[in-house]
Amino acid sequence: MEGGDPRRRAVTGLGQTVAIGLIIAAKFGLPLLILRFPFAAGWTNFFLDSFDGDVLIPLGLPNDIYQPVDKVTDWMTYVAIVAFAFRRVWPTRRLMLGLFLYRSVGQITFLVTGNELALAFFPNFLEPLFLVTITILTIERVVRTAPDWQERGFAILYRYRWLIGGVIVVYKLVDEYITHVGNIDRSELLQRLLGG
């Protein structure tokens, strides 16, 4: 490939610089919006975080800059989630705090050592739990318009806790393997799975 490794290529044009700046601004802004718009901001942040590296690095952002930016914005997301859960006095707030502290060990270890295995050994169970919770609560409040939507939502979460927890654990272990152990490009993986 001409020009060397695309992960090492530097930003070359104004358009690339603007695109990189907008994506990074979104990565810093979306976690703050979780406090006001938890469902929309939480899911938008999740989707952006799923493919941002596949966009930013080919645009020319060096991987050694992308990785710490990504981990800091992830950490901001986790802080916003825990703050939201405590502000709303969710019954799961202590569990969420524990999951935040658990993931923080992996993130700090990664930032200090650069070893991605630290992230795989301390998976992010917090964000999927938040997304499942806020989705159930939103369905109860908006779709079913239940007056006791929060109680009903947490009753559902409690009733199916083992199923929900099991799905989250399996999903995150696979995701952490793909991302931090196998270092598999998600775009390429999706293309291969879809026969492209």
CSV table of C-alpha atoms in Angstrom, one decimal:
chain,number,residue,atom,x,y,z
A,1,MET,CA,0.0,0.0,0.0
A,2,GLU,CA,1.4,3.3,-1.0
A,3,GLY,CA,2.0,5.8,1.8
A,4,GLY,CA,2.7,3.2,4.5
A,5,ASP,CA,0.5,1.9,7.3
A,6,PRO,CA,-2.8,3.9,7.3
A,7,ARG,CA,-2.7,3.8,11.1
A,8,ARG,CA,0.4,5.9,11.1
A,9,ARG,CA,-0.6,8.3,8.4
A,10,ALA,CA,-0.7,11.9,9.5
A,11,VAL,CA,-3.6,14.3,8.8
A,12,THR,CA,-3.0,15.9,5.5
A,13,GLY,CA,-5.9,18.3,4.6
A,14,LEU,CA,-8.3,20.8,6.1
A,15,GLY,CA,-11.3,18.5,5.4
A,16,GLN,CA,-9.7,15.7,7.3
A,17,THR,CA,-8.8,18.0,10.2
A,18,VAL,CA,-12.3,19.3,10.4
A,19,ALA,CA,-13.8,15.8,10.3
A,20,ILE,CA,-11.5,14.6,13.0
A,21,GLY,CA,-12.3,17.7,15.2
A,22,LEU,CA,-16.0,17.2,14.8
A,23,ILE,CA,-15.9,13.5,15.7
A,24,ILE,CA,-13.7,14.1,18.7
A,25,ALA,CA,-16.0,17.0,19.8
A,26,ALA,CA,-18.9,14.6,19.6
A,27,LYS,CA,-17.0,12.0,21.6
A,28,PHE,CA,-16.5,14.6,24.4
A,29,GLY,CA,-20.0,16.2,24.1
A,30,LEU,CA,-22.2,13.1,24.0
A,31,PRO,CA,-21.3,11.8,27.5
A,32,LEU,CA,-22.3,15.2,29.0
A,33,LEU,CA,-25.7,14.9,27.2
A,34,ILE,CA,-26.4,11.6,28.9
A,35,LEU,CA,-27.3,13.6,32.0
A,36,ARG,CA,-30.1,15.4,30.1
A,37,PHE,CA,-31.1,13.0,27.4
A,38,PRO,CA,-30.0,9.5,28.7
A,39,PHE,CA,-31.7,7.4,26.0
A,40,ALA,CA,-30.8,9.3,22.9
A,41,ALA,CA,-27.3,10.4,24.1
A,42,GLY,CA,-26.5,7.0,25.5
A,43,TRP,CA,-27.3,5.1,22.3
A,44,THR,CA,-25.8,7.7,20.0
A,45,ASN,CA,-22.6,7.6,22.1
A,46,PHE,CA,-22.6,3.8,21.9
A,47,PHE,CA,-22.9,3.8,18.1
A,48,LEU,CA,-20.2,6.5,17.7
A,49,ASP,CA,-17.8,4.6,20.0
A,50,SER,CA,-18.4,1.5,17.9
A,51,PHE,CA,-17.0,2.9,14.7
A,52,ASP,CA,-15.1,6.1,15.5
A,53,GLY,CA,-11.6,4.4,15.3
A,54,ASP,CA,-12.5,2.9,11.9
A,55,VAL,CA,-13.1,6.5,10.8
A,56,LEU,CA,-10.6,8.6,12.7
A,57,ILE,CA,-7.5,6.5,12.1
A,58,PRO,CA,-8.0,6.3,8.3
A,59,LEU,CA,-8.6,10.1,8.3
A,60,GLY,CA,-5.1,10.5,9.7
A,61,LEU,CA,-5.4,10.6,13.5
A,62,PRO,CA,-2.5,8.6,14.8
A,63,ASN,CA,-3.4,5.5,16.8
A,64,ASP,CA,-1.2,6.7,19.7
A,65,ILE,CA,-3.4,9.8,20.0
A,66,TYR,CA,-6.7,8.1,19.3
A,67,GLN,CA,-6.3,5.5,22.1
A,68,PRO,CA,-6.0,7.9,25.0
A,69,VAL,CA,-8.7,10.2,23.6
A,70,ASP,CA,-11.0,7.2,23.3
A,71,LYS,CA,-10.3,5.9,26.8
A,72,VAL,CA,-10.8,9.4,28.3
A,73,THR,CA,-14.1,9.9,26.5
A,74,ASP,CA,-15.2,6.4,27.5
A,75,TRP,CA,-14.4,7.2,31.1
A,76,MET,CA,-16.4,10.4,30.8
A,77,THR,CA,-19.3,8.3,29.6
A,78,TYR,CA,-19.0,6.0,32.6
A,79,VAL,CA,-18.9,9.0,35.0
A,80,ALA,CA,-22.1,10.4,33.4
A,81,ILE,CA,-23.8,7.0,33.7
A,82,VAL,CA,-23.0,6.7,37.4
A,83,ALA,CA,-23.9,10.3,38.1
A,84,PHE,CA,-27.3,9.8,36.3
A,85,ALA,CA,-28.0,6.6,38.2
A,86,PHE,CA,-27.3,8.2,41.5
A,87,ARG,CA,-29.2,11.4,40.7
A,88,ARG,CA,-32.3,9.4,39.7
A,89,VAL,CA,-31.7,7.1,42.7
A,90,TRP,CA,-31.8,3.9,40.6
A,91,PRO,CA,-31.9,0.7,42.6
A,92,THR,CA,-28.9,-0.4,40.5
A,93,ARG,CA,-26.8,2.6,41.3
A,94,ARG,CA,-24.4,0.8,43.7
A,95,LEU,CA,-23.9,-2.1,41.2
A,96,MET,CA,-23.2,0.5,38.5
A,97,LEU,CA,-20.7,2.3,40.7
A,98,GLY,CA,-18.9,-1.1,41.3
A,99,LEU,CA,-18.9,-1.8,37.6
A,100,PHE,CA,-17.5,1.7,37.0
A,101,LEU,CA,-14.7,1.2,39.5
A,102,TYR,CA,-13.9,-2.3,38.0
A,103,ARG,CA,-13.6,-0.9,34.5
A,104,SER,CA,-11.6,2.1,35.7
A,105,VAL,CA,-8.9,-0.3,36.9
A,106,GLY,CA,-8.5,-1.7,33.4
A,107,GLN,CA,-8.6,1.8,31.8
A,108,ILE,CA,-6.0,3.2,34.2
A,109,THR,CA,-3.8,0.1,33.7
A,110,PHE,CA,-4.1,0.5,29.9
A,111,LEU,CA,-3.3,4.2,30.0
A,112,VAL,CA,-0.2,3.6,32.2
A,113,THR,CA,1.1,0.4,30.5
A,114,GLY,CA,-0.4,0.6,27.0
A,115,ASN,CA,-1.3,-3.1,27.3
A,116,GLU,CA,-4.8,-3.6,25.8
A,117,LEU,CA,-5.2,-6.9,27.6
A,118,ALA,CA,-6.0,-4.8,30.7
A,119,LEU,CA,-9.1,-3.7,29.0
A,120,ALA,CA,-10.1,-7.3,28.1
A,121,PHE,CA,-9.5,-8.4,31.7
A,122,PHE,CA,-11.7,-5.6,33.1
A,123,PRO,CA,-14.6,-5.5,30.6
A,124,ASN,CA,-17.1,-2.6,30.3
A,125,PHE,CA,-20.2,-4.2,31.7
A,126,LEU,CA,-21.5,-0.8,32.9
A,127,GLU,CA,-22.5,0.8,29.6
A,128,PRO,CA,-24.6,-2.2,28.3
A,129,LEU,CA,-26.3,-2.4,31.7
A,130,PHE,CA,-27.2,1.3,31.4
A,131,LEU,CA,-28.4,1.0,27.9
A,132,VAL,CA,-30.6,-2.0,28.7
A,133,THR,CA,-32.0,-0.2,31.8
A,134,ILE,CA,-32.7,3.1,30.1
A,135,THR,CA,-34.3,1.3,27.1
A,136,ILE,CA,-36.6,-0.7,29.4
A,137,LEU,CA,-37.5,2.5,31.3
A,138,THR,CA,-38.1,4.5,28.1
A,139,ILE,CA,-40.4,1.8,26.7
A,140,GLU,CA,-42.4,1.8,30.0
A,141,ARG,CA,-42.6,5.6,30.0
A,142,VAL,CA,-43.1,6.5,26.3
A,143,VAL,CA,-44.5,3.4,24.6
A,144,ARG,CA,-46.7,1.9,27.4
A,145,THR,CA,-47.2,5.3,29.1
A,146,ALA,CA,-47.3,3.6,32.4
A,147,PRO,CA,-47.7,6.0,35.3
A,148,ASP,CA,-45.5,3.8,37.5
A,149,TRP,CA,-43.0,3.4,34.6
A,150,GLN,CA,-39.9,3.5,36.8
A,151,GLU,CA,-41.1,0.8,39.2
A,152,ARG,CA,-42.4,-1.3,36.4
A,153,GLY,CA,-39.1,-0.9,34.5
A,154,PHE,CA,-37.0,-2.0,37.4
A,155,ALA,CA,-39.3,-4.9,38.1
A,156,ILE,CA,-38.7,-6.1,34.6
A,157,LEU,CA,-35.0,-5.7,35.0
A,158,TYR,CA,-35.1,-7.6,38.3
A,159,ARG,CA,-37.3,-10.4,36.9
A,160,TYR,CA,-35.0,-11.0,34.0
A,161,ARG,CA,-31.7,-10.1,35.8
A,162,TRP,CA,-30.0,-13.5,35.1
A,163,LEU,CA,-30.9,-13.5,31.4
A,164,ILE,CA,-30.0,-9.8,31.0
A,165,GLY,CA,-26.8,-10.2,33.0
A,166,GLY,CA,-25.8,-13.3,31.0
A,167,VAL,CA,-26.4,-11.7,27.7
A,168,ILE,CA,-24.4,-8.6,28.8
A,169,VAL,CA,-21.5,-10.8,30.0
A,170,VAL,CA,-21.3,-12.9,26.8
A,171,TYR,CA,-21.7,-9.8,24.6
A,172,LYS,CA,-18.9,-7.9,26.4
A,173,LEU,CA,-16.5,-10.8,26.6
A,174,VAL,CA,-16.8,-11.4,22.8
A,175,ASP,CA,-16.6,-7.6,22.2
A,176,GLU,CA,-13.5,-7.2,24.4
A,177,TYR,CA,-11.9,-10.1,22.6
A,178,ILE,CA,-12.6,-8.7,19.1
A,179,THR,CA,-11.5,-5.2,20.2
A,180,HIS,CA,-8.5,-5.8,22.5
A,181,VAL,CA,-7.2,-9.3,22.1
A,182,GLY,CA,-7.9,-10.2,18.5
A,183,ASN,CA,-7.6,-6.5,17.4
A,184,ILE,CA,-10.1,-7.3,14.6
A,185,ASP,CA,-11.4,-4.4,12.6
A,186,ARG,CA,-15.2,-4.3,13.1
A,187,SER,CA,-15.8,-2.9,9.6
A,188,GLU,CA,-13.9,-5.8,8.0
A,189,LEU,CA,-15.5,-8.3,10.3
A,190,LEU,CA,-19.0,-7.0,9.4
A,191,GLN,CA,-18.1,-7.2,5.7
A,192,ARG,CA,-16.9,-10.8,6.0
A,193,LEU,CA,-20.0,-11.8,8.0
A,194,LEU,CA,-22.3,-10.2,5.3
A,195,GLY,CA,-20.3,-11.8,2.5
A,196,GLY,CA,-18.8,-8.6,1.2
